[in-house]
Amino acid sequence: MTPDDLASTVDAETALAHAPPGHKDELRLWLRLLTCTTLVEGEIRTRLRRHFDTTLPRFDLMAALERAKDGMTLGEVSRRMMVSNGNVTGLASRLEAEGLVERRAQPGDRRVQRLRLTAKGRREFARQSAAHEAWIAELLDGLAPEERATLFRLLGRAKLSVRAALTNEETP
Amino acid sequence: MTPDDLASTVDAETALAHAPPGHKDELRLWLRLLTCTTLVEGEIRTRLRRHFDTTLPRFDLMAALERAKDGMTLGEVSRRMMVSNGNVTGLASRLEAEGLVERRAQPGDRRVQRLRLTAKGRREFARQSAAHEAWIAELLDGLAPEERATLFRLLGRAKLSVRAALTNEETP
DNA sequence: GGGAAATCCTTGAAGCCTAAACTAATAGGG
DNA sequence: CCCTATTAGTTTAGGCTTCAAGGATTTCCC
């Protein structure tokens, strides 16, 4: 899919616009949220590929590791990235094969693999990260600072709402 | 990944919270947006699987078709769903194999495959759709109506911002 | 100590997804 | 009419993702 396709798309949320109002407000909100995320994510994916020949999951994994001086266990990474364990295993293996990340045994617990960036990985991530941040700023440039602040706050409220619904569900 | 993992996760956005402020506001906003979407999407995926033994992409494709009395071409579906052409081909084939969707030739243009829900597909989707809408309402229940309205409006602004950035990029 | 339960990670099967190359068909301009 | 460009859809290779099952290790607790 080209950027042009993206830009001219009548997305799912827009397609719902003529539905009877009042009833599906939450649904419309969700679809708009999803559309925003998909638009940004797709563009970031494309640019990561074009500029750095990498992928968003790779970038995300390296971003998670970047601040962890002593590395992270695969389980920690998996929780941070909100993906499955098996997913991280494969991702880490590919990054390891490229020399960007290294596995290291954890002294004292032989079940645990500790993951950390290599020097090469840190160099690569520094370049990617700077570009990534600029891209995001570019894409969200059309919002006024106070709009961004309000949006940030409301998304925080939304996150709370979802997490609350999820934890209630566990203990019915 | 269990819902518990999700709920207890220190996500990427939270992990960034102690970074020097002011500089990475857009990035933080983006990460929060992504976290919200990921949380909701993951839960919807899980429930679709558990309750209906289906997937989100299948559901989305059927949702796109539901309003189209005369069906949609694969290309239209691909633009609506913001996914690649090849993706829709495979998705449609799987749904067709399950008897939920049918391909039909378009009179007058032999390149075009028109896709539509079968009667069985409409029945299935009606059940799934009702549940889906209730799930979304449940997850976003923690927001007050005026919060939802503001969030909806600001996400609209965000969408505009991103689309504007994307169309500018095409013509530099 | 020893056995059951929990934790960490990996593996395998199946589906999702993209980019790029390809086929087939249509449209436009000489 | 042909030649070219465009459009619709499929295919292929490779990567991402989940779920479920399983192996290894540790922890708990009697």
Coordinates of C-alpha atoms (C1' of nucleotides) in Angstrom, one line a residue:
Chain A
M1 CA 0.0 0.0 0.0
T2 CA 1.3 3.4 -1.0
P3 CA 1.0 6.6 1.1
D4 CA -1.4 7.8 -1.5
D5 CA -3.7 4.9 -0.9
L6 CA -3.6 5.7 2.8
A7 CA -4.3 9.3 2.3
S8 CA -7.3 8.8 0.0
T9 CA -8.8 6.0 2.0
V10 CA -12.3 6.1 3.2
D11 CA -11.6 4.4 6.4
A12 CA -14.0 2.3 8.5
E13 CA -14.7 5.1 10.9
T14 CA -15.6 7.5 8.1
A15 CA -17.8 4.9 6.5
L16 CA -19.8 4.7 9.7
A17 CA -20.4 8.4 9.8
H18 CA -23.9 8.2 8.3
A19 CA -25.1 5.6 10.8
P20 CA -27.8 6.6 13.3
P21 CA -26.2 8.8 15.9
G22 CA -26.2 8.5 19.6
H23 CA -26.2 4.7 19.6
K24 CA -22.7 3.8 18.5
D25 CA -20.6 6.6 20.0
E26 CA -18.1 4.3 21.7
L27 CA -17.8 2.3 18.6
R28 CA -17.1 5.4 16.5
L29 CA -14.6 6.6 19.1
W30 CA -12.8 3.3 18.9
L31 CA -12.7 3.2 15.2
R32 CA -11.2 6.7 15.1
L33 CA -8.6 5.7 17.6
L34 CA -7.8 2.7 15.5
T35 CA -7.6 4.7 12.4
C36 CA -5.2 7.2 13.9
T37 CA -2.9 4.5 15.2
T38 CA -3.0 2.6 11.9
L39 CA -2.1 5.6 9.9
V40 CA 0.9 6.6 12.1
E41 CA 2.0 3.0 12.5
G42 CA 1.9 2.3 8.8
E43 CA 3.9 5.3 8.0
I44 CA 6.5 4.6 10.6
R45 CA 6.8 1.0 9.4
T46 CA 7.4 2.2 5.8
R47 CA 10.0 4.7 6.8
L48 CA 11.8 2.3 9.1
R49 CA 12.1 0.0 6.2
R50 CA 13.1 2.6 3.7
H51 CA 15.6 4.4 5.8
F52 CA 17.0 1.7 8.0
D53 CA 15.9 -1.6 6.4
T54 CA 14.4 -2.6 9.7
T55 CA 10.9 -3.2 11.1
L56 CA 8.8 -1.7 13.9
P57 CA 9.0 -4.8 16.2
R58 CA 12.8 -4.8 15.9
F59 CA 12.8 -1.1 16.7
D60 CA 10.5 -1.5 19.6
L61 CA 12.6 -4.3 21.1
M62 CA 15.7 -2.2 20.8
A63 CA 13.9 0.7 22.4
A64 CA 12.9 -1.4 25.3
L65 CA 16.5 -2.5 25.8
E66 CA 18.0 0.9 25.3
R67 CA 17.4 2.1 28.9
A68 CA 18.2 -1.1 30.6
K69 CA 21.8 -0.9 31.5
D70 CA 21.9 -4.6 32.7
G71 CA 19.6 -5.8 30.0
M72 CA 16.2 -7.3 30.4
T73 CA 14.9 -10.8 30.6
L74 CA 12.8 -12.0 27.7
G75 CA 9.8 -12.1 30.0
E76 CA 10.3 -8.5 30.9
V77 CA 10.6 -7.5 27.3
S78 CA 7.5 -9.5 26.4
R79 CA 5.4 -7.7 29.1
R80 CA 6.8 -4.3 28.1
M81 CA 6.0 -4.8 24.5
M82 CA 2.7 -6.4 25.3
V83 CA 3.4 -9.4 23.0
S84 CA 3.7 -13.1 23.6
N85 CA 6.7 -14.9 24.9
G86 CA 7.3 -16.8 21.8
N87 CA 7.2 -13.7 19.8
V88 CA 10.1 -12.2 21.7
T89 CA 12.1 -15.4 21.3
G90 CA 12.0 -15.2 17.6
L91 CA 12.5 -11.4 17.4
A92 CA 15.5 -11.7 19.7
S93 CA 17.0 -14.5 17.7
R94 CA 16.8 -12.4 14.5
L95 CA 18.4 -9.4 16.1
E96 CA 21.0 -11.6 17.7
A97 CA 21.9 -13.0 14.3
E98 CA 22.4 -9.4 13.1
G99 CA 24.7 -8.7 15.9
L100 CA 22.5 -5.9 17.4
V101 CA 21.5 -7.8 20.6
E102 CA 23.1 -10.4 22.7
R103 CA 21.8 -13.1 24.9
R104 CA 23.5 -13.7 28.2
A105 CA 22.9 -16.2 30.9
Q106 CA 21.7 -14.9 34.2
P107 CA 23.9 -16.0 37.1
G108 CA 21.9 -17.8 39.7
D109 CA 18.9 -18.8 37.5
R110 CA 19.6 -20.9 34.5
R111 CA 16.1 -20.5 33.2
V112 CA 16.6 -16.9 32.5
Q113 CA 18.1 -15.3 29.3
R114 CA 19.1 -11.7 29.8
L115 CA 19.0 -9.6 26.6
R116 CA 21.0 -6.5 26.0
L117 CA 22.1 -4.2 23.1
T118 CA 25.5 -4.7 21.7
A119 CA 27.7 -1.7 20.9
K120 CA 26.6 -2.0 17.3
G121 CA 23.0 -2.2 18.5
R122 CA 23.4 1.0 20.5
R123 CA 24.9 2.9 17.6
E124 CA 22.1 1.7 15.2
F125 CA 19.4 2.4 17.6
A126 CA 20.7 6.0 18.3
R127 CA 20.3 6.8 14.6
Q128 CA 16.9 5.2 14.2
S129 CA 15.6 6.7 17.4
A130 CA 16.4 10.2 16.4
A131 CA 14.7 9.8 13.1
H132 CA 11.8 8.1 14.6
E133 CA 11.2 10.9 17.1
A134 CA 11.4 13.5 14.3
W135 CA 8.9 11.5 12.2
I136 CA 6.4 11.4 15.0
A137 CA 6.8 15.1 15.7
E138 CA 6.2 15.7 12.0
L139 CA 3.1 13.6 11.8
L140 CA 1.5 15.3 14.9
D141 CA 2.6 18.7 14.0
G142 CA -0.9 19.8 13.0
L143 CA -2.0 19.7 16.6
A144 CA -1.6 22.8 18.8
P145 CA 0.3 22.2 22.0
E146 CA -2.8 22.5 24.2
E147 CA -4.6 20.1 21.9
R148 CA -1.8 17.6 22.4
A149 CA -1.9 18.1 26.1
T150 CA -5.6 17.5 26.3
L151 CA -5.4 14.5 24.0
F152 CA -2.6 13.1 26.1
R153 CA -4.7 13.5 29.3
L154 CA -7.8 12.0 27.8
L155 CA -5.9 9.0 26.4
G156 CA -4.6 8.5 29.9
R157 CA -8.2 8.4 31.1
A158 CA -9.1 5.9 28.3
K159 CA -6.2 3.7 29.2
L160 CA -7.4 3.7 32.8
S161 CA -10.9 2.8 31.7
V162 CA -9.7 -0.1 29.6
R163 CA -7.3 -1.5 32.3
A164 CA -10.1 -1.2 34.9
A165 CA -12.4 -3.2 32.6
L166 CA -9.8 -5.8 32.1
T167 CA -8.9 -6.3 35.8
N168 CA -12.6 -6.5 36.7
E169 CA -13.0 -9.2 34.2
E170 CA -10.4 -11.4 35.9
T171 CA -12.3 -11.5 39.2
P172 CA -16.0 -11.6 38.3
Chain B
M1 CA -0.4 -13.5 26.9
T2 CA -3.1 -13.4 29.5
P3 CA -5.3 -10.4 30.4
D4 CA -3.4 -10.3 33.7
D5 CA -0.1 -9.8 31.9
L6 CA -1.7 -7.0 30.0
A7 CA -3.2 -5.3 33.0
S8 CA 0.1 -5.4 35.0
T9 CA 2.3 -4.4 32.2
V10 CA 4.6 -1.4 32.5
D11 CA 4.1 -0.3 28.9
A12 CA 6.5 1.6 26.8
E13 CA 4.8 4.9 27.4
T14 CA 4.9 4.5 31.2
A15 CA 8.5 3.5 31.0
L16 CA 9.3 6.8 29.3
A17 CA 7.6 8.8 32.0
H18 CA 10.8 9.7 33.8
A19 CA 12.5 11.1 30.7
P20 CA 13.4 14.8 30.6
P21 CA 10.1 16.6 29.9
G22 CA 9.3 19.1 27.3
H23 CA 11.4 17.5 24.6
K24 CA 9.5 14.3 23.8
D25 CA 5.9 15.4 24.1
E26 CA 4.8 14.1 20.7
L27 CA 6.6 10.9 21.3
R28 CA 4.9 10.4 24.6
L29 CA 1.5 11.2 23.0
W30 CA 2.2 8.7 20.3
L31 CA 3.2 6.0 22.7
R32 CA 0.1 6.5 24.8
L33 CA -2.1 6.4 21.7
L34 CA -0.4 3.1 20.7
T35 CA -0.8 1.7 24.2
C36 CA -4.5 2.4 24.2
T37 CA -5.1 0.9 20.8
T38 CA -3.0 -2.2 21.6
L39 CA -4.9 -2.8 24.9
V40 CA -8.3 -2.6 23.3
E41 CA -7.3 -4.5 20.2
G42 CA -5.7 -7.3 22.1
E43 CA -8.7 -7.8 24.3
I44 CA -11.1 -7.7 21.3
R45 CA -8.9 -10.3 19.5
T46 CA -9.0 -12.6 22.5
R47 CA -12.7 -12.3 22.9
L48 CA -13.4 -12.8 19.2
R49 CA -11.4 -16.0 19.4
R50 CA -13.0 -17.3 22.5
H51 CA -16.6 -16.5 21.7
F52 CA -16.7 -16.9 18.0
D53 CA -13.6 -18.7 17.0
T54 CA -12.7 -15.9 14.6
T55 CA -10.1 -13.2 14.2
L56 CA -10.1 -9.4 14.0
P57 CA -9.1 -9.2 10.4
R58 CA -11.9 -11.6 9.5
F59 CA -14.3 -9.5 11.5
D60 CA -13.1 -6.3 9.9
L61 CA -13.5 -7.6 6.4
M62 CA -17.1 -8.8 7.2
A63 CA -17.8 -5.4 8.8
A64 CA -16.7 -3.7 5.6
L65 CA -19.0 -5.9 3.5
E66 CA -22.0 -5.6 5.8
R67 CA -23.2 -2.3 4.5
A68 CA -22.4 -2.9 0.9
K69 CA -25.6 -4.3 -0.7
D70 CA -23.9 -5.1 -4.0
G71 CA -20.6 -6.1 -2.4
M72 CA -17.3 -4.5 -2.8
T73 CA -14.3 -5.1 -5.0
L74 CA -11.2 -6.4 -3.4
G75 CA -9.5 -3.1 -4.0
E76 CA -12.2 -1.2 -2.3
V77 CA -12.0 -3.5 0.7
S78 CA -8.2 -3.2 0.8
R79 CA -8.4 0.6 0.9
R80 CA -11.1 0.6 3.5
M81 CA -9.2 -1.7 5.7
M82 CA -5.9 0.1 5.0
V83 CA -4.2 -3.2 4.2
S84 CA -2.4 -4.5 1.2
N85 CA -4.1 -6.0 -1.8
G86 CA -2.5 -9.4 -1.3
N87 CA -3.7 -9.4 2.3
V88 CA -7.3 -9.1 1.2
T89 CA -6.9 -11.9 -1.4
G90 CA -5.9 -14.4 1.3
L91 CA -8.4 -13.2 3.8
A92 CA -11.2 -13.4 1.3
S93 CA -10.1 -16.9 0.3
R94 CA -10.3 -18.1 3.9
L95 CA -13.7 -16.6 4.5
E96 CA -14.9 -18.0 1.2
A97 CA -13.7 -21.4 2.2
E98 CA -15.8 -21.1 5.3
G99 CA -18.9 -20.1 3.3
L100 CA -19.1 -16.6 4.9
V101 CA -18.3 -14.6 1.8
E102 CA -18.6 -15.2 -1.9
R103 CA -16.6 -13.9 -4.9
R104 CA -18.6 -13.0 -7.9
A105 CA -17.4 -11.7 -11.3
Q106 CA -18.3 -8.2 -12.2
P107 CA -20.1 -7.9 -15.5
G108 CA -18.3 -5.7 -17.9
D109 CA -14.8 -5.9 -16.3
R110 CA -13.3 -9.2 -16.1
R111 CA -10.5 -8.0 -13.9
V112 CA -12.8 -7.3 -11.0
Q113 CA -13.9 -9.7 -8.3
R114 CA -16.8 -8.5 -6.3
L115 CA -17.0 -9.7 -2.7
R116 CA -20.2 -10.0 -0.7
L117 CA -21.5 -11.7 2.5
T118 CA -23.4 -14.9 2.1
A119 CA -26.6 -15.4 4.1
K120 CA -24.6 -17.4 6.6
G121 CA -22.0 -14.6 6.7
R122 CA -24.7 -12.0 7.5
R123 CA -26.1 -14.2 10.3
E124 CA -22.7 -14.8 11.8
F125 CA -21.7 -11.2 11.5
A126 CA -24.9 -10.0 13.2
R127 CA -24.0 -12.0 16.3
Q128 CA -20.4 -11.0 16.3
S129 CA -21.1 -7.4 15.7
A130 CA -23.6 -7.0 18.6
A131 CA -21.1 -8.5 21.0
H132 CA -18.3 -6.4 19.6
E133 CA -20.2 -3.2 20.1
A134 CA -21.0 -4.2 23.7
W135 CA -17.3 -5.0 24.4
I136 CA -16.1 -1.7 23.1
A137 CA -18.7 0.1 25.2
E138 CA -17.6 -1.9 28.2
L139 CA -14.0 -1.0 27.7
L140 CA -14.6 2.7 27.3
D141 CA -17.2 2.9 30.0
G142 CA -14.8 4.7 32.3
L143 CA -15.0 7.8 30.2
A144 CA -17.6 10.4 30.8
P145 CA -19.7 11.3 27.7
E146 CA -18.1 14.7 27.4
E147 CA -14.7 13.1 27.7
R148 CA -15.6 10.8 24.9
A149 CA -16.8 13.7 22.8
T150 CA -13.6 15.7 23.3
L151 CA -11.4 12.7 22.7
F152 CA -13.3 12.0 19.5
R153 CA -12.9 15.5 18.3
L154 CA -9.2 15.6 19.1
L155 CA -8.6 12.3 17.4
G156 CA -10.2 13.8 14.4
R157 CA -7.7 16.6 14.5
A158 CA -4.9 14.1 14.9
K159 CA -6.1 12.2 11.9
L160 CA -6.1 15.3 9.9
S161 CA -2.6 16.2 11.0
V162 CA -1.3 12.8 10.0
R163 CA -3.1 12.8 6.7
A164 CA -1.8 16.3 5.9
A165 CA 1.7 15.3 6.7
L166 CA 1.3 12.2 4.4
T167 CA -0.1 14.1 1.4
N168 CA 2.6 16.8 1.7
E169 CA 5.2 14.2 1.6
E170 CA 4.0 12.9 -1.7
T171 CA 4.6 16.3 -3.4
P172 CA 7.7 17.8 -1.9
Chain C
dG1 C1' 14.9 -34.3 50.9
dG2 C1' 11.3 -35.1 47.5
dG3 C1' 7.3 -34.2 44.8
dA4 C1' 4.0 -30.7 43.1
dA5 C1' 3.4 -26.2 41.3
dA6 C1' 5.1 -22.3 39.2
dT7 C1' 8.3 -19.8 36.2
dC8 C1' 11.2 -19.0 32.0
dC9 C1' 11.9 -19.9 27.6
dT10 C1' 11.5 -22.4 23.2
dT11 C1' 9.1 -24.8 19.6
dG12 C1' 5.5 -25.8 16.1
dA13 C1' 1.3 -24.9 13.6
dA14 C1' -1.5 -21.7 11.7
dG15 C1' -2.8 -17.3 10.4
dC16 C1' -1.8 -12.3 9.4
dC17 C1' 0.9 -8.9 6.8
dT18 C1' 3.9 -6.5 3.5
dA19 C1' 6.6 -5.5 -0.6
dA20 C1' 7.6 -6.8 -5.0
dA21 C1' 7.0 -9.3 -9.1
dC22 C1' 3.6 -11.1 -12.0
dT23 C1' -0.8 -12.1 -15.0
dA24 C1' -4.8 -10.5 -17.1
dA25 C1' -7.7 -7.1 -18.6
dT26 C1' -9.0 -2.4 -19.7
dA27 C1' -8.3 2.5 -21.3
dG28 C1' -6.1 6.1 -24.0
dG29 C1' -3.7 8.2 -27.7
dG30 C1' -1.7 8.0 -31.9
Chain D
dC1 C1' -6.1 -0.7 -34.9
dC2 C1' -1.9 -1.2 -32.0
dC3 C1' 1.2 0.3 -28.4
dT4 C1' 1.6 1.9 -24.0
dA5 C1' 0.1 2.9 -19.5
dT6 C1' -3.0 1.8 -15.9
dT7 C1' -5.7 -1.0 -13.0
dA8 C1' -7.3 -5.4 -10.5
dG9 C1' -6.1 -9.2 -8.5
dT10 C1' -2.8 -13.1 -7.3
dT11 C1' 1.5 -15.1 -6.0
dT12 C1' 5.8 -15.5 -3.4
dA13 C1' 9.2 -14.8 0.1
dG14 C1' 10.0 -13.4 4.4
dG15 C1' 8.8 -11.6 8.7
dC16 C1' 5.4 -11.0 12.6
dT17 C1' 2.1 -12.9 15.9
dT18 C1' -0.6 -15.9 18.7
dC19 C1' -1.8 -20.1 21.1
dA20 C1' -0.8 -24.3 22.9
dA21 C1' 2.4 -27.8 24.2
dG22 C1' 6.7 -29.0 26.1
dG23 C1' 11.5 -28.9 28.3
dA24 C1' 14.3 -27.1 31.9
dT25 C1' 14.8 -25.1 36.2
dT26 C1' 13.4 -23.2 40.4
dT27 C1' 10.3 -22.7 44.4
dC28 C1' 7.2 -24.2 47.7
dC29 C1' 5.9 -26.9 51.2
dC30 C1' 5.3 -31.0 53.6

